Amino acid sequence: MMARDPASDPPDYRKDETRLWLSVLDVYNFVYREVNRQLKEQTGISVSKFDVMAQLARYPEGLSMGDLSTRLKVSNGNVSGLVNRLRKEELVDKSMSADDRRSFVAVLTPAGRQRFEEAAALHADVLAKCFGHLDSDRLGETTAMLKSIIKSPSGKAPADND
Amino acid sequence: MMARDPASDPPDYRKDETRLWLSVLDVYNFVYREVNRQLKEQTGISVSKFDVMAQLARYPEGLSMGDLSTRLKVSNGNVSGLVNRLRKEELVDKSMSADDRRSFVAVLTPAGRQRFEEAAALHADVLAKCFGHLDSDRLGETTAMLKSIIKSPSGKAPADND
């Protein structure tokens, strides 16, 4: 009923690169959905909120909207929306910047830090389940191969986030 | 100015899995942005539209909104929006379903197929540039490692899309 048109397959000489990209997409989609589903179901926090909280957990003195936006590589508008929703849930608060007393930074509240720690433990559990069949050597090899892709001369390395 | 709190790093016993996931995210973000940027700049087609067109290119007799939604793993609403925008650009048309004459399927117009083929060639060029420093063996090994992640007993394999 949905007959496939073989003529529209990518040309052979580029098939290896396409296969690699499709396998990256498959892993990304599989793990992202699993992490997002379990975080939402068990902690009520989406991956987007989790990512904001993870940055704030690393910088206890707070981050400005601009710093958050840069670090998460998402727009200022998106970051402000997420921070506002986290403030309504009393997981994030605004605090005066130590660097510039005219500006404000977002900080985790104690409740926010506790919720983040629960979510981070769950996040690690889900990743361990997704990758649990790979032994430590295999995990390291796969990570090294992926890192070599983005440290290539043709591409610039992304900002560190590990 | 943004001092990091080492106490909030993930516990050691889960670090390998987290590193692997961060490296998947880095590759995904790096390649996705590059593909999206170049597709938009050079063909005016976003990755989301490209993905719809790629499915329609494989099924010349057309796909229903439901089939497209299942194959792309996005909501019916999103698919309908994308198809409507493609129809306005006259790259996609509606056609009567061969299976069920009461329902309609989306098909690529000749202009849509031509634009898709240009975009597909560019897409392959961008992937070749991103992955060009890996030789054929390395491409195959990395793909196999990634495929082994989602064919694990703990996870179900995603729908085929290669």
mmCIF file of C-alpha atoms in Angstrom:
data_model
loop_
_atom_site.group_PDB
_atom_site.id
_atom_site.type_symbol
_atom_site.label_atom_id
_atom_site.label_comp_id
_atom_site.label_asym_id
_atom_site.label_seq_id
_atom_site.Cartn_x
_atom_site.Cartn_y
_atom_site.Cartn_z
ATOM 1 C CA MET A 1 0.000 0.000 0.000
ATOM 2 C CA MET A 2 2.915 2.387 0.595
ATOM 3 C CA ALA A 3 5.246 1.165 -2.170
ATOM 4 C CA ARG A 4 8.654 2.741 -1.914
ATOM 5 C CA ASP A 5 10.302 4.439 -4.853
ATOM 6 C CA PRO A 6 13.876 3.117 -4.970
ATOM 7 C CA ALA A 7 14.874 5.855 -7.435
ATOM 8 C CA SER A 8 14.564 8.437 -4.669
ATOM 9 C CA ASP A 9 17.143 6.820 -2.392
ATOM 10 C CA PRO A 10 20.284 8.908 -1.892
ATOM 11 C CA PRO A 11 23.071 8.197 -4.367
ATOM 12 C CA ASP A 12 25.444 5.449 -3.273
ATOM 13 C CA TYR A 13 28.501 7.642 -2.861
ATOM 14 C CA ARG A 14 26.803 9.550 -0.067
ATOM 15 C CA LYS A 15 24.987 6.655 1.588
ATOM 16 C CA ASP A 16 27.534 6.107 4.387
ATOM 17 C CA GLU A 17 27.195 9.679 5.636
ATOM 18 C CA THR A 18 23.397 9.505 5.430
ATOM 19 C CA ARG A 19 23.324 6.228 7.349
ATOM 20 C CA LEU A 20 25.487 7.711 10.096
ATOM 21 C CA TRP A 21 23.224 10.763 10.359
ATOM 22 C CA LEU A 22 20.067 8.590 10.477
ATOM 23 C CA SER A 23 21.613 6.512 13.266
ATOM 24 C CA VAL A 24 22.450 9.699 15.234
ATOM 25 C CA LEU A 25 18.828 10.837 14.758
ATOM 26 C CA ASP A 26 17.505 7.449 15.886
ATOM 27 C CA VAL A 27 19.574 7.470 19.090
ATOM 28 C CA TYR A 28 18.745 11.114 19.769
ATOM 29 C CA ASN A 29 15.005 10.585 19.246
ATOM 30 C CA PHE A 30 14.893 7.332 21.187
ATOM 31 C CA VAL A 31 16.763 8.592 24.256
ATOM 32 C CA TYR A 32 15.289 12.125 24.219
ATOM 33 C CA ARG A 33 11.712 10.788 24.189
ATOM 34 C CA GLU A 34 12.456 8.295 26.934
ATOM 35 C CA VAL A 35 14.123 10.922 29.144
ATOM 36 C CA ASN A 36 11.364 13.493 28.510
ATOM 37 C CA ARG A 37 8.551 11.017 29.121
ATOM 38 C CA GLN A 38 9.953 9.704 32.377
ATOM 39 C CA LEU A 39 10.961 13.141 33.690
ATOM 40 C CA LYS A 40 7.469 14.510 32.993
ATOM 41 C CA GLU A 41 5.658 11.485 34.407
ATOM 42 C CA GLN A 42 7.731 11.099 37.548
ATOM 43 C CA THR A 43 8.864 14.636 38.384
ATOM 44 C CA GLY A 44 6.579 16.931 36.332
ATOM 45 C CA ILE A 45 9.649 18.555 34.738
ATOM 46 C CA SER A 46 10.195 18.634 30.954
ATOM 47 C CA VAL A 47 13.670 18.246 29.483
ATOM 48 C CA SER A 48 13.641 21.981 28.618
ATOM 49 C CA LYS A 49 13.010 22.928 32.255
ATOM 50 C CA PHE A 50 15.499 20.304 33.404
ATOM 51 C CA ASP A 51 18.203 21.829 31.188
ATOM 52 C CA VAL A 52 17.621 25.282 32.714
ATOM 53 C CA MET A 53 17.695 23.848 36.247
ATOM 54 C CA ALA A 54 20.893 21.893 35.467
ATOM 55 C CA GLN A 55 22.666 25.128 34.493
ATOM 56 C CA LEU A 56 21.394 26.907 37.615
ATOM 57 C CA ALA A 57 22.495 23.957 39.778
ATOM 58 C CA ARG A 58 26.030 24.433 38.457
ATOM 59 C CA TYR A 59 26.074 28.165 39.173
ATOM 60 C CA PRO A 60 24.681 28.684 42.677
ATOM 61 C CA GLU A 61 25.251 32.456 42.509
ATOM 62 C CA GLY A 62 22.827 32.601 39.595
ATOM 63 C CA LEU A 63 22.840 33.198 35.847
ATOM 64 C CA SER A 64 21.419 36.094 33.854
ATOM 65 C CA MET A 65 18.913 35.398 31.044
ATOM 66 C CA GLY A 66 21.707 36.200 28.578
ATOM 67 C CA ASP A 67 24.124 33.699 30.181
ATOM 68 C CA LEU A 68 21.397 31.009 30.261
ATOM 69 C CA SER A 69 20.502 31.702 26.654
ATOM 70 C CA THR A 70 24.149 31.425 25.558
ATOM 71 C CA ARG A 71 24.811 28.280 27.551
ATOM 72 C CA LEU A 72 21.612 26.500 26.424
ATOM 73 C CA LYS A 73 21.914 27.825 22.840
ATOM 74 C CA VAL A 74 18.234 28.801 22.801
ATOM 75 C CA SER A 75 16.646 32.241 22.308
ATOM 76 C CA ASN A 76 16.279 34.771 25.124
ATOM 77 C CA GLY A 77 12.501 34.594 24.690
ATOM 78 C CA ASN A 78 12.422 30.834 25.204
ATOM 79 C CA VAL A 79 14.675 31.073 28.255
ATOM 80 C CA SER A 80 12.539 33.840 29.795
ATOM 81 C CA GLY A 81 9.388 31.764 29.274
ATOM 82 C CA LEU A 82 10.933 28.705 30.924
ATOM 83 C CA VAL A 83 12.307 30.750 33.848
ATOM 84 C CA ASN A 84 8.910 32.411 34.370
ATOM 85 C CA ARG A 85 7.174 29.038 34.457
ATOM 86 C CA LEU A 86 9.771 27.739 36.934
ATOM 87 C CA ARG A 87 9.250 30.858 39.079
ATOM 88 C CA LYS A 88 5.496 30.217 39.204
ATOM 89 C CA GLU A 89 6.259 26.738 40.505
ATOM 90 C CA GLU A 90 8.631 28.355 43.077
ATOM 91 C CA LEU A 91 11.543 26.275 41.806
ATOM 92 C CA VAL A 92 13.484 29.339 40.622
ATOM 93 C CA ASP A 93 13.789 32.826 42.096
ATOM 94 C CA LYS A 94 15.242 36.131 40.958
ATOM 95 C CA SER A 95 18.235 37.488 42.809
ATOM 96 C CA MET A 96 20.337 40.614 42.451
ATOM 97 C CA SER A 97 23.497 40.027 40.415
ATOM 98 C CA ALA A 98 26.700 40.059 42.482
ATOM 99 C CA ASP A 99 28.537 41.516 39.463
ATOM 100 C CA ASP A 100 26.067 44.211 38.565
ATOM 101 C CA ARG A 101 23.662 45.389 41.236
ATOM 102 C CA ARG A 102 21.348 46.903 38.635
ATOM 103 C CA SER A 103 20.606 43.524 37.046
ATOM 104 C CA PHE A 104 19.033 40.275 38.153
ATOM 105 C CA VAL A 105 19.981 36.643 37.867
ATOM 106 C CA ALA A 106 17.934 33.437 38.168
ATOM 107 C CA VAL A 107 18.781 31.076 41.027
ATOM 108 C CA LEU A 108 17.353 27.737 42.127
ATOM 109 C CA THR A 109 15.249 27.902 45.291
ATOM 110 C CA PRO A 110 15.950 25.200 47.928
ATOM 111 C CA ALA A 111 12.807 23.417 46.660
ATOM 112 C CA GLY A 112 14.129 23.810 43.105
ATOM 113 C CA ARG A 113 17.484 22.313 44.013
ATOM 114 C CA GLN A 114 15.806 19.365 45.724
ATOM 115 C CA ARG A 115 13.501 18.752 42.758
ATOM 116 C CA PHE A 116 16.444 19.066 40.375
ATOM 117 C CA GLU A 117 18.432 16.494 42.346
ATOM 118 C CA GLU A 118 15.536 14.025 42.156
ATOM 119 C CA ALA A 119 15.177 14.706 38.438
ATOM 120 C CA ALA A 120 18.941 14.381 37.855
ATOM 121 C CA ALA A 121 18.974 10.978 39.564
ATOM 122 C CA LEU A 122 16.055 9.850 37.382
ATOM 123 C CA HIS A 123 17.757 11.301 34.287
ATOM 124 C CA ALA A 124 20.900 9.283 35.061
ATOM 125 C CA ASP A 125 18.782 6.158 35.649
ATOM 126 C CA VAL A 126 17.085 6.518 32.269
ATOM 127 C CA LEU A 127 20.432 7.002 30.497
ATOM 128 C CA ALA A 128 21.836 3.978 32.333
ATOM 129 C CA LYS A 129 18.857 1.941 31.125
ATOM 130 C CA CYS A 130 19.227 3.184 27.537
ATOM 131 C CA PHE A 131 22.991 2.567 27.452
ATOM 132 C CA GLY A 132 23.160 -0.187 30.069
ATOM 133 C CA HIS A 133 24.024 -2.973 27.629
ATOM 134 C CA LEU A 134 27.276 -1.213 26.639
ATOM 135 C CA ASP A 135 30.242 -1.962 28.847
ATOM 136 C CA SER A 136 32.530 0.822 30.018
ATOM 137 C CA ASP A 137 35.017 0.350 27.119
ATOM 138 C CA ARG A 138 32.250 0.479 24.540
ATOM 139 C CA LEU A 139 30.734 3.578 26.146
ATOM 140 C CA GLY A 140 34.127 5.267 26.025
ATOM 141 C CA GLU A 141 34.828 4.252 22.407
ATOM 142 C CA THR A 142 31.434 5.459 21.173
ATOM 143 C CA THR A 143 31.832 8.755 23.036
ATOM 144 C CA ALA A 144 35.326 9.238 21.571
ATOM 145 C CA MET A 145 34.059 8.545 18.031
ATOM 146 C CA LEU A 146 31.233 11.048 18.423
ATOM 147 C CA LYS A 147 33.592 13.644 19.891
ATOM 148 C CA SER A 148 35.926 13.202 16.926
ATOM 149 C CA ILE A 149 33.063 14.169 14.595
ATOM 150 C CA ILE A 150 32.657 17.630 16.040
ATOM 151 C CA LYS A 151 36.348 18.242 16.620
ATOM 152 C CA SER A 152 36.921 17.868 12.894
ATOM 153 C CA PRO A 153 38.786 20.517 10.889
ATOM 154 C CA SER A 154 35.617 21.071 8.818
ATOM 155 C CA GLY A 155 33.504 21.877 11.837
ATOM 156 C CA LYS A 156 34.053 24.032 14.878
ATOM 157 C CA ALA A 157 33.730 22.339 18.240
ATOM 158 C CA PRO A 158 30.569 23.253 20.163
ATOM 159 C CA ALA A 159 30.798 25.048 23.518
ATOM 160 C CA ASP A 160 31.740 22.619 26.285
ATOM 161 C CA ASN A 161 28.823 21.305 28.281
ATOM 162 C CA ASP A 162 30.198 18.311 30.150
ATOM 163 C CA MET B 1 32.287 35.197 37.272
ATOM 164 C CA MET B 2 30.361 31.957 36.641
ATOM 165 C CA ALA B 3 32.073 29.688 39.192
ATOM 166 C CA ARG B 4 30.997 26.097 38.813
ATOM 167 C CA ASP B 5 29.766 24.041 41.723
ATOM 168 C CA PRO B 6 31.590 20.702 41.534
ATOM 169 C CA ALA B 7 29.152 19.163 44.030
ATOM 170 C CA SER B 8 26.417 19.271 41.392
ATOM 171 C CA ASP B 9 28.288 17.094 38.872
ATOM 172 C CA PRO B 10 26.678 13.709 38.258
ATOM 173 C CA PRO B 11 27.918 10.893 40.478
ATOM 174 C CA ASP B 12 30.960 9.064 39.079
ATOM 175 C CA TYR B 13 29.234 5.747 38.524
ATOM 176 C CA ARG B 14 26.896 7.328 35.977
ATOM 177 C CA LYS B 15 29.402 9.653 34.308
ATOM 178 C CA ASP B 16 30.148 7.411 31.319
ATOM 179 C CA GLU B 17 26.498 7.266 30.275
ATOM 180 C CA THR B 18 26.122 11.017 30.739
ATOM 181 C CA ARG B 19 29.231 11.708 28.649
ATOM 182 C CA LEU B 20 27.909 9.496 25.857
ATOM 183 C CA TRP B 21 24.550 11.294 25.906
ATOM 184 C CA LEU B 22 26.215 14.736 25.875
ATOM 185 C CA SER B 23 28.318 13.685 22.888
ATOM 186 C CA VAL B 24 25.162 12.489 21.038
ATOM 187 C CA LEU B 25 23.541 15.864 21.816
ATOM 188 C CA ASP B 26 26.615 17.751 20.590
ATOM 189 C CA VAL B 27 26.705 15.885 17.261
ATOM 190 C CA TYR B 28 22.928 16.187 16.846
ATOM 191 C CA ASN B 29 22.929 19.931 17.575
ATOM 192 C CA PHE B 30 25.995 20.632 15.470
ATOM 193 C CA VAL B 31 24.827 18.755 12.356
ATOM 194 C CA TYR B 32 21.135 19.673 12.699
ATOM 195 C CA ARG B 33 21.913 23.398 12.877
ATOM 196 C CA GLU B 34 24.306 23.192 9.944
ATOM 197 C CA VAL B 35 21.806 21.264 7.783
ATOM 198 C CA ASN B 36 18.907 23.566 8.736
ATOM 199 C CA ARG B 37 20.891 26.757 8.173
ATOM 200 C CA GLN B 38 22.180 25.742 4.750
ATOM 201 C CA LEU B 39 18.833 24.295 3.587
ATOM 202 C CA LYS B 40 17.023 27.497 4.583
ATOM 203 C CA GLU B 41 19.639 29.814 3.110
ATOM 204 C CA GLN B 42 20.123 27.988 -0.173
ATOM 205 C CA THR B 43 16.724 26.391 -0.865
ATOM 206 C CA GLY B 44 14.276 28.167 1.456
ATOM 207 C CA ILE B 45 13.236 24.810 2.939
ATOM 208 C CA SER B 46 13.509 24.061 6.664
ATOM 209 C CA VAL B 47 14.498 20.610 7.907
ATOM 210 C CA SER B 48 10.873 20.029 8.987
ATOM 211 C CA LYS B 49 9.602 20.692 5.459
ATOM 212 C CA PHE B 50 12.480 18.704 3.999
ATOM 213 C CA ASP B 51 11.520 15.684 6.127
ATOM 214 C CA VAL B 52 7.916 15.817 4.858
ATOM 215 C CA MET B 53 9.101 16.130 1.253
ATOM 216 C CA ALA B 54 11.556 13.236 1.710
ATOM 217 C CA GLN B 55 8.696 10.955 2.764
ATOM 218 C CA LEU B 56 6.530 12.099 -0.152
ATOM 219 C CA ALA B 57 9.444 11.566 -2.559
ATOM 220 C CA ARG B 58 9.601 7.939 -1.410
ATOM 221 C CA TYR B 59 5.864 7.361 -1.897
ATOM 222 C CA PRO B 60 4.907 8.841 -5.288
ATOM 223 C CA GLU B 61 1.280 7.686 -4.937
ATOM 224 C CA GLY B 62 0.975 9.915 -1.860
ATOM 225 C CA LEU B 63 0.662 9.628 1.902
ATOM 226 C CA SER B 64 -2.261 10.489 4.166
ATOM 227 C CA MET B 65 -1.754 12.922 7.070
ATOM 228 C CA GLY B 66 -1.956 9.913 9.396
ATOM 229 C CA ASP B 67 0.755 7.997 7.504
ATOM 230 C CA LEU B 68 2.993 11.077 7.421
ATOM 231 C CA SER B 69 2.439 11.687 11.113
ATOM 232 C CA THR B 70 3.330 8.066 11.968
ATOM 233 C CA ARG B 71 6.388 7.990 9.735
ATOM 234 C CA LEU B 72 7.746 11.353 10.948
ATOM 235 C CA LYS B 73 6.741 10.675 14.570
ATOM 236 C CA VAL B 74 5.236 14.153 14.906
ATOM 237 C CA SER B 75 1.655 15.183 15.719
ATOM 238 C CA ASN B 76 -1.094 15.307 13.093
ATOM 239 C CA GLY B 77 -1.461 19.037 13.750
ATOM 240 C CA ASN B 78 2.205 19.713 13.002
ATOM 241 C CA VAL B 79 2.089 17.613 9.834
ATOM 242 C CA SER B 80 -1.068 19.379 8.605
ATOM 243 C CA GLY B 81 0.547 22.775 9.192
ATOM 244 C CA LEU B 82 3.682 21.789 7.274
ATOM 245 C CA VAL B 83 1.672 20.285 4.401
ATOM 246 C CA ASN B 84 -0.506 23.417 4.192
ATOM 247 C CA ARG B 85 2.552 25.649 4.002
ATOM 248 C CA LEU B 86 4.044 23.410 1.295
ATOM 249 C CA ARG B 87 0.740 23.565 -0.626
ATOM 250 C CA LYS B 88 0.819 27.377 -0.543
ATOM 251 C CA GLU B 89 4.268 27.210 -2.105
ATOM 252 C CA GLU B 90 2.850 24.757 -4.693
ATOM 253 C CA LEU B 91 5.423 22.126 -3.763
ATOM 254 C CA VAL B 92 2.767 19.691 -2.509
ATOM 255 C CA ASP B 93 -0.718 18.943 -3.785
ATOM 256 C CA LYS B 94 -3.704 16.949 -2.545
ATOM 257 C CA SER B 95 -4.733 13.890 -4.489
ATOM 258 C CA MET B 96 -7.494 11.317 -4.083
ATOM 259 C CA SER B 97 -6.298 8.191 -2.263
ATOM 260 C CA ALA B 98 -5.998 5.105 -4.495
ATOM 261 C CA ASP B 99 -6.948 2.932 -1.492
ATOM 262 C CA ASP B 100 -9.929 4.926 -0.296
ATOM 263 C CA ARG B 101 -11.628 7.252 -2.758
ATOM 264 C CA ARG B 102 -13.282 9.196 0.063
ATOM 265 C CA SER B 103 -9.939 10.345 1.478
ATOM 266 C CA PHE B 104 -7.035 12.442 0.269
ATOM 267 C CA VAL B 105 -3.297 12.035 0.277
ATOM 268 C CA ALA B 106 -0.464 14.552 -0.090
ATOM 269 C CA VAL B 107 1.788 14.216 -3.133
ATOM 270 C CA LEU B 108 4.806 16.192 -4.346
ATOM 271 C CA THR B 109 4.111 18.409 -7.360
ATOM 272 C CA PRO B 110 6.704 18.264 -10.179
ATOM 273 C CA ALA B 111 8.093 21.575 -8.849
ATOM 274 C CA GLY B 112 8.138 20.036 -5.357
ATOM 275 C CA ARG B 113 10.063 17.004 -6.565
ATOM 276 C CA GLN B 114 12.594 19.180 -8.332
ATOM 277 C CA ARG B 115 13.055 21.389 -5.274
ATOM 278 C CA PHE B 116 13.346 18.307 -3.064
ATOM 279 C CA GLU B 117 16.051 16.857 -5.301
ATOM 280 C CA GLU B 118 18.070 20.074 -5.094
ATOM 281 C CA ALA B 119 17.600 20.144 -1.324
ATOM 282 C CA ALA B 120 18.517 16.437 -1.007
ATOM 283 C CA ALA B 121 21.763 16.998 -2.916
ATOM 284 C CA LEU B 122 22.600 19.943 -0.620
ATOM 285 C CA HIS B 123 21.619 17.887 2.448
ATOM 286 C CA ALA B 124 24.028 15.141 1.353
ATOM 287 C CA ASP B 125 26.775 17.731 0.714
ATOM 288 C CA VAL B 126 26.377 19.187 4.213
ATOM 289 C CA LEU B 127 26.518 15.706 5.800
ATOM 290 C CA ALA B 128 29.578 14.883 3.705
ATOM 291 C CA LYS B 129 31.237 18.063 4.965
ATOM 292 C CA CYS B 130 30.301 17.340 8.611
ATOM 293 C CA PHE B 131 31.474 13.720 8.434
ATOM 294 C CA GLY B 132 34.057 14.114 5.654
ATOM 295 C CA HIS B 133 37.099 13.558 7.872
ATOM 296 C CA LEU B 134 35.908 10.026 8.757
ATOM 297 C CA ASP B 135 36.953 7.332 6.301
ATOM 298 C CA SER B 136 34.470 4.708 5.150
ATOM 299 C CA ASP B 137 35.483 2.176 7.855
ATOM 300 C CA ARG B 138 35.127 4.744 10.610
ATOM 301 C CA LEU B 139 31.731 5.843 9.283
ATOM 302 C CA GLY B 140 30.570 2.225 9.280
ATOM 303 C CA GLU B 141 31.914 1.498 12.782
ATOM 304 C CA THR B 142 30.302 4.586 14.291
ATOM 305 C CA THR B 143 26.990 3.799 12.595
ATOM 306 C CA ALA B 144 27.119 0.204 13.860
ATOM 307 C CA MET B 145 27.852 1.354 17.424
ATOM 308 C CA LEU B 146 24.947 3.775 17.362
ATOM 309 C CA LYS B 147 22.632 1.155 15.897
ATOM 310 C CA SER B 148 23.607 -1.263 18.683
ATOM 311 C CA ILE B 149 22.380 1.284 21.242
ATOM 312 C CA ILE B 150 18.789 1.234 20.014
ATOM 313 C CA LYS B 151 18.712 -2.470 19.219
ATOM 314 C CA SER B 152 19.400 -3.222 22.875
ATOM 315 C CA PRO B 153 17.179 -5.562 24.881
ATOM 316 C CA SER B 154 16.316 -2.636 27.218
ATOM 317 C CA GLY B 155 15.052 -0.479 24.383
ATOM 318 C CA LYS B 156 12.796 -1.154 21.468
ATOM 319 C CA ALA B 157 14.185 -0.425 18.021
ATOM 320 C CA PRO B 158 12.709 2.665 16.375
ATOM 321 C CA ALA B 159 10.744 2.396 13.120
ATOM 322 C CA ASP B 160 13.057 1.935 10.154
ATOM 323 C CA ASN B 161 13.856 5.127 8.323
ATOM 324 C CA ASP B 162 16.862 4.324 6.187
#
